[in-house]
mmCIF file of C-alpha atoms in Angstrom:
data_model
loop_
_atom_site.group_PDB
_atom_site.id
_atom_site.type_symbol
_atom_site.label_atom_id
_atom_site.label_comp_id
_atom_site.label_asym_id
_atom_site.label_seq_id
_atom_site.Cartn_x
_atom_site.Cartn_y
_atom_site.Cartn_z
ATOM 1 C CA MET Q 1 0.000 0.000 0.000
ATOM 2 C CA SER Q 2 1.043 3.587 -0.544
ATOM 3 C CA ALA Q 3 2.072 5.692 2.360
ATOM 4 C CA ASN Q 4 -0.076 8.544 1.065
ATOM 5 C CA THR Q 5 -3.063 9.727 3.042
ATOM 6 C CA ALA Q 6 -6.146 7.678 2.173
ATOM 7 C CA ARG Q 7 -8.582 9.332 -0.187
ATOM 8 C CA PRO Q 8 -12.287 9.543 0.726
ATOM 9 C CA SER Q 9 -14.538 6.792 -0.582
ATOM 10 C CA GLU Q 10 -17.222 7.352 -3.211
ATOM 11 C CA ALA Q 11 -19.841 6.867 -0.470
ATOM 12 C CA ALA Q 12 -18.323 9.633 1.689
ATOM 13 C CA VAL Q 13 -18.158 12.037 -1.257
ATOM 14 C CA LEU Q 14 -21.745 11.163 -2.190
ATOM 15 C CA ARG Q 15 -22.982 11.929 1.344
ATOM 16 C CA ALA Q 16 -21.267 15.330 1.264
ATOM 17 C CA GLU Q 17 -22.823 16.099 -2.123
ATOM 18 C CA GLN Q 18 -26.296 15.086 -0.940
ATOM 19 C CA ARG Q 19 -26.069 17.398 2.086
ATOM 20 C CA SER Q 20 -25.082 20.363 -0.066
ATOM 21 C CA LEU Q 21 -27.543 19.641 -2.860
ATOM 22 C CA ARG Q 22 -30.520 19.351 -0.490
ATOM 23 C CA THR Q 23 -29.714 22.693 1.102
ATOM 24 C CA TYR Q 24 -29.070 24.279 -2.288
ATOM 25 C CA MET Q 25 -32.320 22.934 -3.753
ATOM 26 C CA TYR Q 26 -34.543 24.285 -0.964
ATOM 27 C CA ALA Q 27 -32.741 27.650 -0.943
ATOM 28 C CA MET Q 28 -33.077 28.063 -4.722
ATOM 29 C CA LEU Q 29 -36.735 27.044 -4.637
ATOM 30 C CA GLY Q 30 -37.399 29.662 -1.983
ATOM 31 C CA LEU Q 31 -35.507 32.334 -3.932
ATOM 32 C CA ALA Q 32 -37.473 31.466 -7.078
ATOM 33 C CA VAL Q 33 -40.810 31.943 -5.290
ATOM 34 C CA VAL Q 34 -39.665 35.230 -3.750
ATOM 35 C CA GLY Q 35 -38.235 36.392 -7.089
ATOM 36 C CA PHE Q 36 -41.550 35.866 -8.887
ATOM 37 C CA ALA Q 37 -43.410 37.561 -6.023
ATOM 38 C CA VAL Q 38 -41.080 40.575 -6.162
ATOM 39 C CA TYR Q 39 -41.519 40.765 -9.937
ATOM 40 C CA SER Q 40 -45.317 40.792 -9.588
ATOM 41 C CA ILE Q 41 -44.983 43.806 -7.285
ATOM 42 C CA THR Q 42 -42.131 45.752 -8.872
ATOM 43 C CA ARG Q 43 -42.367 44.666 -12.552
ATOM 44 C CA VAL Q 44 -38.546 44.709 -12.633
ATOM 45 C CA SER Q 45 -37.597 42.213 -15.357
ATOM 46 C CA ALA Q 46 -34.294 41.331 -13.693
ATOM 47 C CA THR Q 47 -36.102 39.879 -10.674
ATOM 48 C CA GLN Q 48 -38.197 37.651 -12.941
ATOM 49 C CA PHE Q 49 -35.063 36.545 -14.790
ATOM 50 C CA ASP Q 50 -33.346 35.822 -11.473
ATOM 51 C CA GLY Q 51 -36.387 33.850 -10.331
ATOM 52 C CA VAL Q 52 -36.303 31.699 -13.479
ATOM 53 C CA LEU Q 53 -32.597 30.974 -12.968
ATOM 54 C CA SER Q 54 -33.247 30.069 -9.323
ATOM 55 C CA LEU Q 55 -36.034 27.713 -10.382
ATOM 56 C CA ILE Q 56 -33.721 26.049 -12.904
ATOM 57 C CA ASN Q 57 -31.045 25.696 -10.225
ATOM 58 C CA ALA Q 58 -33.563 24.127 -7.831
ATOM 59 C CA GLY Q 59 -34.668 21.611 -10.469
ATOM 60 C CA ALA Q 60 -31.063 20.924 -11.416
ATOM 61 C CA ALA Q 61 -30.157 20.223 -7.781
ATOM 62 C CA PHE Q 62 -33.103 17.800 -7.495
ATOM 63 C CA ILE Q 63 -31.980 15.935 -10.619
ATOM 64 C CA ALA Q 64 -28.300 16.050 -9.649
ATOM 65 C CA ALA Q 65 -28.985 14.484 -6.253
ATOM 66 C CA ARG Q 66 -30.521 11.450 -7.961
ATOM 67 C CA LEU Q 67 -28.018 11.236 -10.786
ATOM 68 C CA ALA Q 68 -25.161 11.384 -8.289
ATOM 69 C CA VAL Q 69 -26.527 8.231 -6.643
ATOM 70 C CA ALA Q 70 -27.114 6.431 -9.940
ATOM 71 C CA ALA Q 71 -23.703 7.385 -11.315
ATOM 72 C CA VAL Q 72 -21.758 5.547 -8.605
ATOM 73 C CA ARG Q 73 -23.631 2.252 -8.905
ATOM 74 C CA PRO Q 74 -21.235 -0.565 -9.767
ATOM 75 C CA PRO Q 75 -21.145 -1.884 -13.341
ATOM 76 C CA GLU Q 76 -23.766 -4.515 -14.178
ATOM 77 C CA PRO Q 77 -24.238 -6.884 -17.117
ATOM 78 C CA ASP Q 78 -26.511 -4.354 -18.874
ATOM 79 C CA THR Q 79 -24.184 -1.416 -18.059
ATOM 80 C CA PRO Q 80 -20.676 -2.939 -18.104
ATOM 81 C CA TYR Q 81 -18.997 0.501 -18.206
ATOM 82 C CA GLY Q 82 -21.071 1.879 -15.345
ATOM 83 C CA ARG Q 83 -23.124 5.074 -15.373
ATOM 84 C CA LEU Q 84 -20.388 7.628 -14.826
ATOM 85 C CA ALA Q 85 -21.358 9.677 -17.892
ATOM 86 C CA LEU Q 86 -24.716 10.568 -16.294
ATOM 87 C CA GLU Q 87 -23.084 13.420 -14.389
ATOM 88 C CA ASN Q 88 -21.548 14.744 -17.605
ATOM 89 C CA LEU Q 89 -24.941 14.564 -19.306
ATOM 90 C CA TYR Q 90 -26.473 16.433 -16.386
ATOM 91 C CA ALA Q 91 -23.883 19.216 -16.599
ATOM 92 C CA LEU Q 92 -24.365 19.452 -20.378
ATOM 93 C CA PHE Q 93 -28.154 19.737 -20.331
ATOM 94 C CA ARG Q 94 -28.111 22.071 -17.320
ATOM 95 C CA SER Q 95 -25.871 24.445 -19.260
ATOM 96 C CA LEU Q 96 -28.078 24.151 -22.354
ATOM 97 C CA MET Q 97 -31.139 25.060 -20.245
ATOM 98 C CA ILE Q 98 -29.388 28.158 -18.891
ATOM 99 C CA LEU Q 99 -28.391 29.136 -22.435
ATOM 100 C CA GLY Q 100 -32.029 28.794 -23.468
ATOM 101 C CA VAL Q 101 -33.142 31.114 -20.660
ATOM 102 C CA ILE Q 102 -30.459 33.629 -21.643
ATOM 103 C CA VAL Q 103 -31.618 33.605 -25.274
ATOM 104 C CA VAL Q 104 -35.231 34.166 -24.202
ATOM 105 C CA GLY Q 105 -34.123 36.963 -21.858
ATOM 106 C CA VAL Q 106 -32.136 38.691 -24.607
ATOM 107 C CA VAL Q 107 -34.944 38.475 -27.171
ATOM 108 C CA THR Q 108 -37.706 39.560 -24.769
ATOM 109 C CA ASN Q 109 -35.857 42.531 -23.312
ATOM 110 C CA THR Q 110 -34.409 43.656 -26.637
ATOM 111 C CA VAL Q 111 -37.985 43.852 -27.946
ATOM 112 C CA LYS Q 112 -38.963 45.905 -24.876
ATOM 113 C CA VAL Q 113 -36.117 48.358 -25.398
ATOM 114 C CA ILE Q 114 -36.837 48.739 -29.125
ATOM 115 C CA ASP Q 115 -40.564 49.175 -28.432
ATOM 116 C CA TYR Q 116 -39.831 51.969 -25.928
ATOM 117 C CA LEU Q 117 -37.436 53.724 -28.295
ATOM 118 C CA ILE Q 118 -40.176 53.734 -30.940
ATOM 119 C CA THR Q 119 -43.240 54.558 -28.821
ATOM 120 C CA ARG Q 120 -41.614 56.334 -25.824
ATOM 121 C CA GLU Q 121 -44.276 54.676 -23.690
ATOM 122 C CA GLY Q 122 -43.277 53.018 -20.423
ATOM 123 C CA SER Q 123 -43.390 53.250 -16.645
ATOM 124 C CA GLU Q 124 -40.730 53.278 -13.976
ATOM 125 C CA PRO Q 125 -40.575 50.007 -11.981
ATOM 126 C CA GLU Q 126 -40.158 49.890 -8.187
ATOM 127 C CA PHE Q 127 -36.380 49.587 -7.882
ATOM 128 C CA GLY Q 128 -36.205 49.910 -4.086
ATOM 129 C CA LEU Q 129 -37.801 46.553 -3.309
ATOM 130 C CA ALA Q 130 -35.839 44.948 -6.138
ATOM 131 C CA ALA Q 131 -32.608 46.218 -4.574
ATOM 132 C CA VAL Q 132 -33.535 44.681 -1.214
ATOM 133 C CA TYR Q 133 -34.335 41.354 -2.902
ATOM 134 C CA THR Q 134 -31.083 41.194 -4.876
ATOM 135 C CA ALA Q 135 -29.050 42.126 -1.780
ATOM 136 C CA ALA Q 136 -30.678 39.241 0.101
ATOM 137 C CA VAL Q 137 -29.985 36.877 -2.818
ATOM 138 C CA ALA Q 138 -26.309 37.891 -2.827
ATOM 139 C CA LEU Q 139 -25.961 37.147 0.893
ATOM 140 C CA ILE Q 140 -27.776 33.798 0.594
ATOM 141 C CA CYS Q 141 -25.605 32.743 -2.368
ATOM 142 C CA LEU Q 142 -22.447 33.573 -0.392
ATOM 143 C CA ALA Q 143 -23.785 31.394 2.437
ATOM 144 C CA LEU Q 144 -24.442 28.558 -0.040
ATOM 145 C CA LYS Q 145 -20.889 28.860 -1.375
ATOM 146 C CA TRP Q 146 -19.591 28.525 2.189
ATOM 147 C CA ILE Q 147 -21.740 25.395 2.716
ATOM 148 C CA HIS Q 148 -20.471 23.815 -0.524
ATOM 149 C CA ASP Q 149 -16.862 24.601 0.387
ATOM 150 C CA ARG Q 150 -17.263 23.233 3.912
ATOM 151 C CA ASN Q 151 -18.855 19.963 2.757
ATOM 152 C CA ASN Q 152 -16.207 19.533 0.063
ATOM 153 C CA ALA Q 153 -13.400 20.236 2.543
ATOM 154 C CA ALA Q 154 -14.827 17.472 4.757
ATOM 155 C CA VAL Q 155 -13.963 14.957 1.990
ATOM 156 C CA GLY Q 156 -10.624 16.478 1.090
ATOM 157 C CA GLY Q 157 -11.962 18.489 -1.854
ATOM 158 C CA ALA Q 158 -12.748 15.301 -3.798
ATOM 159 C CA SER Q 159 -16.094 16.467 -5.219
ATOM 160 C CA ALA Q 160 -15.886 18.182 -8.597
ATOM 161 C CA LEU Q 161 -19.644 18.728 -8.441
ATOM 162 C CA LEU Q 162 -19.363 20.749 -5.210
ATOM 163 C CA ARG Q 163 -16.508 22.799 -6.647
ATOM 164 C CA VAL Q 164 -18.691 23.667 -9.638
ATOM 165 C CA GLU Q 165 -21.672 24.531 -7.443
ATOM 166 C CA ALA Q 166 -19.492 26.648 -5.132
ATOM 167 C CA ASN Q 167 -18.199 28.628 -8.117
ATOM 168 C CA ALA Q 168 -21.743 28.988 -9.458
ATOM 169 C CA SER Q 169 -22.919 30.302 -6.078
ATOM 170 C CA LYS Q 170 -20.041 32.779 -6.001
ATOM 171 C CA MET Q 171 -20.894 34.007 -9.507
ATOM 172 C CA ALA Q 172 -24.581 34.331 -8.576
ATOM 173 C CA ALA Q 173 -23.649 36.346 -5.479
ATOM 174 C CA LEU Q 174 -21.470 38.723 -7.500
ATOM 175 C CA ILE Q 175 -24.161 39.185 -10.146
ATOM 176 C CA SER Q 176 -26.898 39.804 -7.565
ATOM 177 C CA GLY Q 177 -24.646 42.251 -5.741
ATOM 178 C CA GLY Q 178 -24.020 44.056 -9.026
ATOM 179 C CA LEU Q 179 -27.754 44.157 -9.765
ATOM 180 C CA CYS Q 180 -28.432 45.600 -6.318
ATOM 181 C CA ALA Q 181 -25.878 48.351 -6.902
ATOM 182 C CA SER Q 182 -27.389 49.029 -10.353
ATOM 183 C CA PHE Q 183 -30.915 49.294 -8.948
ATOM 184 C CA LEU Q 184 -29.776 51.736 -6.269
ATOM 185 C CA LEU Q 185 -27.907 53.792 -8.855
ATOM 186 C CA VAL Q 186 -30.940 53.975 -11.153
ATOM 187 C CA ALA Q 187 -33.234 54.835 -8.249
ATOM 188 C CA VAL Q 188 -31.151 57.868 -7.237
ATOM 189 C CA ILE Q 189 -30.749 59.329 -10.740
ATOM 190 C CA PRO Q 190 -32.395 62.769 -10.466
ATOM 191 C CA GLU Q 191 -35.276 63.723 -12.680
ATOM 192 C CA GLY Q 192 -34.866 66.324 -15.403
ATOM 193 C CA THR Q 193 -31.468 65.195 -16.681
ATOM 194 C CA PHE Q 194 -30.720 64.125 -20.255
ATOM 195 C CA LEU Q 195 -31.268 60.540 -19.072
ATOM 196 C CA THR Q 196 -34.569 61.297 -17.352
ATOM 197 C CA SER Q 197 -36.211 63.896 -19.561
ATOM 198 C CA SER Q 198 -39.826 63.926 -20.678
ATOM 199 C CA SER Q 199 -38.845 62.601 -24.105
ATOM 200 C CA PHE Q 200 -36.521 59.853 -22.838
ATOM 201 C CA ASN Q 201 -36.413 58.384 -19.345
ATOM 202 C CA ILE Q 202 -33.874 55.593 -18.901
ATOM 203 C CA LYS Q 203 -35.677 54.445 -15.750
ATOM 204 C CA ASP Q 204 -38.506 53.137 -17.940
ATOM 205 C CA ILE Q 205 -36.195 50.618 -19.614
ATOM 206 C CA ALA Q 206 -33.416 50.319 -17.013
ATOM 207 C CA ASP Q 207 -34.639 46.896 -15.890
ATOM 208 C CA SER Q 208 -34.463 45.547 -19.461
ATOM 209 C CA ILE Q 209 -30.998 47.029 -19.961
ATOM 210 C CA ILE Q 210 -29.845 45.418 -16.708
ATOM 211 C CA VAL Q 211 -31.173 42.031 -17.869
ATOM 212 C CA LEU Q 212 -29.273 42.381 -21.160
ATOM 213 C CA VAL Q 213 -26.072 43.167 -19.259
ATOM 214 C CA LEU Q 214 -26.743 40.208 -16.959
ATOM 215 C CA CYS Q 215 -27.185 37.909 -19.975
ATOM 216 C CA ALA Q 216 -23.887 39.138 -21.423
ATOM 217 C CA LEU Q 217 -22.139 38.336 -18.140
ATOM 218 C CA LEU Q 218 -23.741 34.885 -17.855
ATOM 219 C CA VAL Q 219 -23.437 33.550 -21.390
ATOM 220 C CA GLY Q 220 -19.718 32.706 -21.325
ATOM 221 C CA GLU Q 221 -19.839 30.155 -18.506
ATOM 222 C CA PRO Q 222 -22.559 27.828 -19.915
ATOM 223 C CA ILE Q 223 -20.913 27.969 -23.360
ATOM 224 C CA ARG Q 224 -17.582 26.867 -21.842
ATOM 225 C CA GLU Q 225 -19.370 24.141 -19.869
ATOM 226 C CA VAL Q 226 -21.189 22.851 -22.963
ATOM 227 C CA ARG Q 227 -17.916 22.642 -24.905
ATOM 228 C CA LEU Q 228 -16.143 20.893 -22.028
ATOM 229 C CA GLU Q 229 -18.844 18.304 -21.340
ATOM 230 C CA PHE Q 230 -19.417 17.650 -25.033
ATOM 231 C CA GLY Q 231 -15.695 16.967 -25.352
ATOM 232 C CA ARG Q 232 -15.783 14.563 -22.428
ATOM 233 C CA LEU Q 233 -18.821 12.716 -23.740
ATOM 234 C CA SER Q 234 -17.393 12.493 -27.265
ATOM 235 C CA GLY Q 235 -14.175 10.921 -25.974
ATOM 236 C CA ARG Q 236 -11.875 13.900 -26.556
ATOM 237 C CA ARG Q 237 -8.956 14.420 -24.164
ATOM 238 C CA ALA Q 238 -10.742 17.222 -22.325
ATOM 239 C CA ASP Q 239 -8.864 16.927 -19.005
ATOM 240 C CA PRO Q 240 -5.115 17.156 -19.763
ATOM 241 C CA ALA Q 241 -4.315 17.980 -16.128
ATOM 242 C CA LEU Q 242 -5.904 14.676 -15.097
ATOM 243 C CA ASP Q 243 -3.852 12.848 -17.722
ATOM 244 C CA GLU Q 244 -0.690 14.294 -16.204
ATOM 245 C CA ALA Q 245 -1.818 13.430 -12.683
ATOM 246 C CA VAL Q 246 -2.431 9.806 -13.708
ATOM 247 C CA ARG Q 247 0.949 9.553 -15.443
ATOM 248 C CA ALA Q 248 2.653 11.000 -12.358
ATOM 249 C CA ALA Q 249 0.810 8.528 -10.121
ATOM 250 C CA ILE Q 250 1.802 5.598 -12.346
ATOM 251 C CA ALA Q 251 5.430 6.747 -12.276
ATOM 252 C CA ALA Q 252 5.301 6.968 -8.464
ATOM 253 C CA VAL Q 253 3.786 3.484 -8.182
ATOM 254 C CA SER Q 254 6.398 2.020 -10.536
ATOM 255 C CA GLN Q 255 9.251 3.583 -8.586
ATOM 256 C CA GLU Q 256 7.837 2.530 -5.218
ATOM 257 C CA HIS Q 257 7.119 -1.098 -6.154
ATOM 258 C CA ALA Q 258 9.721 -1.743 -8.869
ATOM 259 C CA GLY Q 259 11.459 -4.452 -6.821
ATOM 260 C CA GLU Q 260 8.230 -6.382 -6.251
ATOM 261 C CA LEU Q 261 7.468 -7.051 -9.937
ATOM 262 C CA ASP Q 262 8.761 -9.969 -11.981
ATOM 263 C CA HIS Q 263 8.172 -8.101 -15.240
ATOM 264 C CA GLU Q 264 9.267 -4.712 -16.504
ATOM 265 C CA LEU Q 265 6.136 -2.665 -17.184
ATOM 266 C CA THR Q 266 6.056 0.330 -19.533
ATOM 267 C CA LEU Q 267 3.218 2.857 -19.685
ATOM 268 C CA VAL Q 268 2.360 3.262 -23.390
ATOM 269 C CA ASP Q 269 -0.640 5.604 -23.127
ATOM 270 C CA ALA Q 270 -3.035 7.068 -20.565
ATOM 271 C CA CYS Q 271 -6.309 8.937 -20.822
ATOM 272 C CA ALA Q 272 -8.267 10.312 -17.861
ATOM 273 C CA ILE Q 273 -11.714 11.916 -18.141
ATOM 274 C CA SER Q 274 -13.597 13.563 -15.293
ATOM 275 C CA ARG Q 275 -16.969 11.959 -14.638
ATOM 276 C CA GLY Q 276 -18.252 14.166 -11.829
ATOM 277 C CA LYS Q 277 -16.775 12.935 -8.560
ATOM 278 C CA THR Q 278 -15.156 9.949 -10.292
ATOM 279 C CA VAL Q 279 -12.322 9.748 -12.809
ATOM 280 C CA GLU Q 280 -12.475 7.328 -15.724
ATOM 281 C CA VAL Q 281 -8.939 6.097 -16.476
ATOM 282 C CA ASP Q 282 -7.847 4.127 -19.541
ATOM 283 C CA LEU Q 283 -4.281 2.742 -19.575
ATOM 284 C CA ARG Q 284 -2.222 0.874 -22.135
ATOM 285 C CA VAL Q 285 0.750 -0.967 -20.632
ATOM 286 C CA SER Q 286 3.366 -3.205 -22.244
ATOM 287 C CA TYR Q 287 5.558 -5.709 -20.364
ATOM 288 C CA SER Q 288 8.597 -7.884 -20.847
ATOM 289 C CA GLY Q 289 8.522 -11.661 -20.759
ATOM 290 C CA GLY Q 290 5.311 -13.649 -20.372
ATOM 291 C CA MET Q 291 2.392 -13.289 -17.939
ATOM 292 C CA THR Q 292 -0.579 -15.433 -17.138
ATOM 293 C CA VAL Q 293 -4.078 -13.990 -17.022
ATOM 294 C CA ALA Q 294 -4.036 -14.349 -13.229
ATOM 295 C CA GLU Q 295 -0.843 -12.282 -13.027
ATOM 296 C CA GLN Q 296 -2.358 -9.607 -15.239
ATOM 297 C CA ASP Q 297 -5.455 -9.477 -13.038
ATOM 298 C CA ARG Q 298 -3.283 -9.076 -9.917
ATOM 299 C CA ILE Q 299 -1.433 -6.158 -11.520
ATOM 300 C CA ARG Q 300 -4.767 -4.635 -12.571
ATOM 301 C CA ALA Q 301 -6.170 -4.921 -9.021
ATOM 302 C CA ARG Q 302 -2.986 -3.458 -7.515
ATOM 303 C CA THR Q 303 -3.047 -0.569 -9.994
ATOM 304 C CA ILE Q 304 -6.655 0.281 -9.100
ATOM 305 C CA GLU Q 305 -5.794 0.247 -5.403
ATOM 306 C CA GLU Q 306 -2.728 2.445 -5.786
ATOM 307 C CA LEU Q 307 -4.371 4.944 -8.143
ATOM 308 C CA ARG Q 308 -7.353 5.352 -5.839
ATOM 309 C CA GLU Q 309 -4.954 6.264 -3.046
ATOM 310 C CA ARG Q 310 -3.349 8.952 -5.201
ATOM 311 C CA ILE Q 311 -6.145 10.164 -7.527
ATOM 312 C CA GLY Q 312 -9.346 9.404 -5.615
ATOM 313 C CA PRO Q 313 -12.502 7.563 -6.752
ATOM 314 C CA LEU Q 314 -11.988 6.129 -10.240
ATOM 315 C CA ARG Q 315 -12.928 3.429 -12.708
ATOM 316 C CA LEU Q 316 -9.990 1.789 -14.484
ATOM 317 C CA THR Q 317 -9.641 0.118 -17.855
ATOM 318 C CA LEU Q 318 -6.181 -1.466 -18.091
ATOM 319 C CA VAL Q 319 -5.186 -3.124 -21.369
ATOM 320 C CA PHE Q 320 -1.801 -4.793 -21.880
ATOM 321 C CA SER Q 321 -0.673 -3.672 -25.313
ATOM 322 C CA ASP Q 322 2.256 -2.149 -27.201
ATOM 323 C CA TYR Q 323 -0.118 0.253 -28.956
ATOM 324 C CA PRO Q 324 -1.576 3.586 -27.718
ATOM 325 C CA ILE Q 325 -5.301 3.910 -27.102
ATOM 326 C CA HIS Q 326 -6.148 5.361 -30.505
ATOM 327 C CA ALA Q 327 -4.090 2.866 -32.547
ATOM 328 C CA THR Q 328 -5.311 -0.308 -34.233
ATOM 329 C CA PRO Q 329 -3.028 -3.344 -33.616
ATOM 330 C CA ALA Q 330 -1.372 -4.694 -36.711
ATOM 331 C CA VAL Q 331 -2.513 -8.110 -37.965
#
């Protein structure tokens, strides 16, 4: 066994994720209800948009909690490669849903702005209550980030899902804080200026402009997530840092146990892909001399054990071959 500190088990990581996701789901559901209520009172479009995003986040947390359980089930005859890709599918479709909301937000509020510029008809929303709501959302999202970080720290930072959710909570807090500052700024703009004249009053469309700015700030992250998860699902080497970590771990294992092996092993190729809280590792290894199937299975079991100590929860495919993963053996 390695002398390294033992990594948390998949079960421990799953328990930490479930704690965070339950809290996150109920908080987002509450914020969605409050967001829609505030919109019905203030008619500030940004609060409605924020409520829709909160509702999506609540639904995503509900789905993620169940997918996280299904994803770690052991392989079965009908699913010999396991269900690890479920978490990647979840991340992909979650990002696509957010992109859809952003597109709707851009189209709807662009139409509102154009309509006002043509007709000059509009009314000033109630920005004061909207500012209070967004300030509360910012504080709650910061608290959720702290909860995600604390639960992830309890399992040695092994949960990629909690890292993503913590970053998402931080981004939501910054955006809500920015919206709050924008609402306060708009509310204190004096009347009778070039921005608040009788012929053009920016307060009548300020909420739509704020939503458009919010969409511009949000669109980059889901696009990056879609590209990343699509790469992972399509089999592209989307996690080069993981590849390097696996190669370094293999080198450490070889150096530590070199005297215990009867055969000289050579790492030909390695590919590691993040599957949520688990890493899917594919290795190609060549060896000198001859080995029985039983000897190969012992090396495979030892490799899984050692890599789990160094990398964390993983699923391993180890093939003894002189060819890299992408190559076709010669006849």
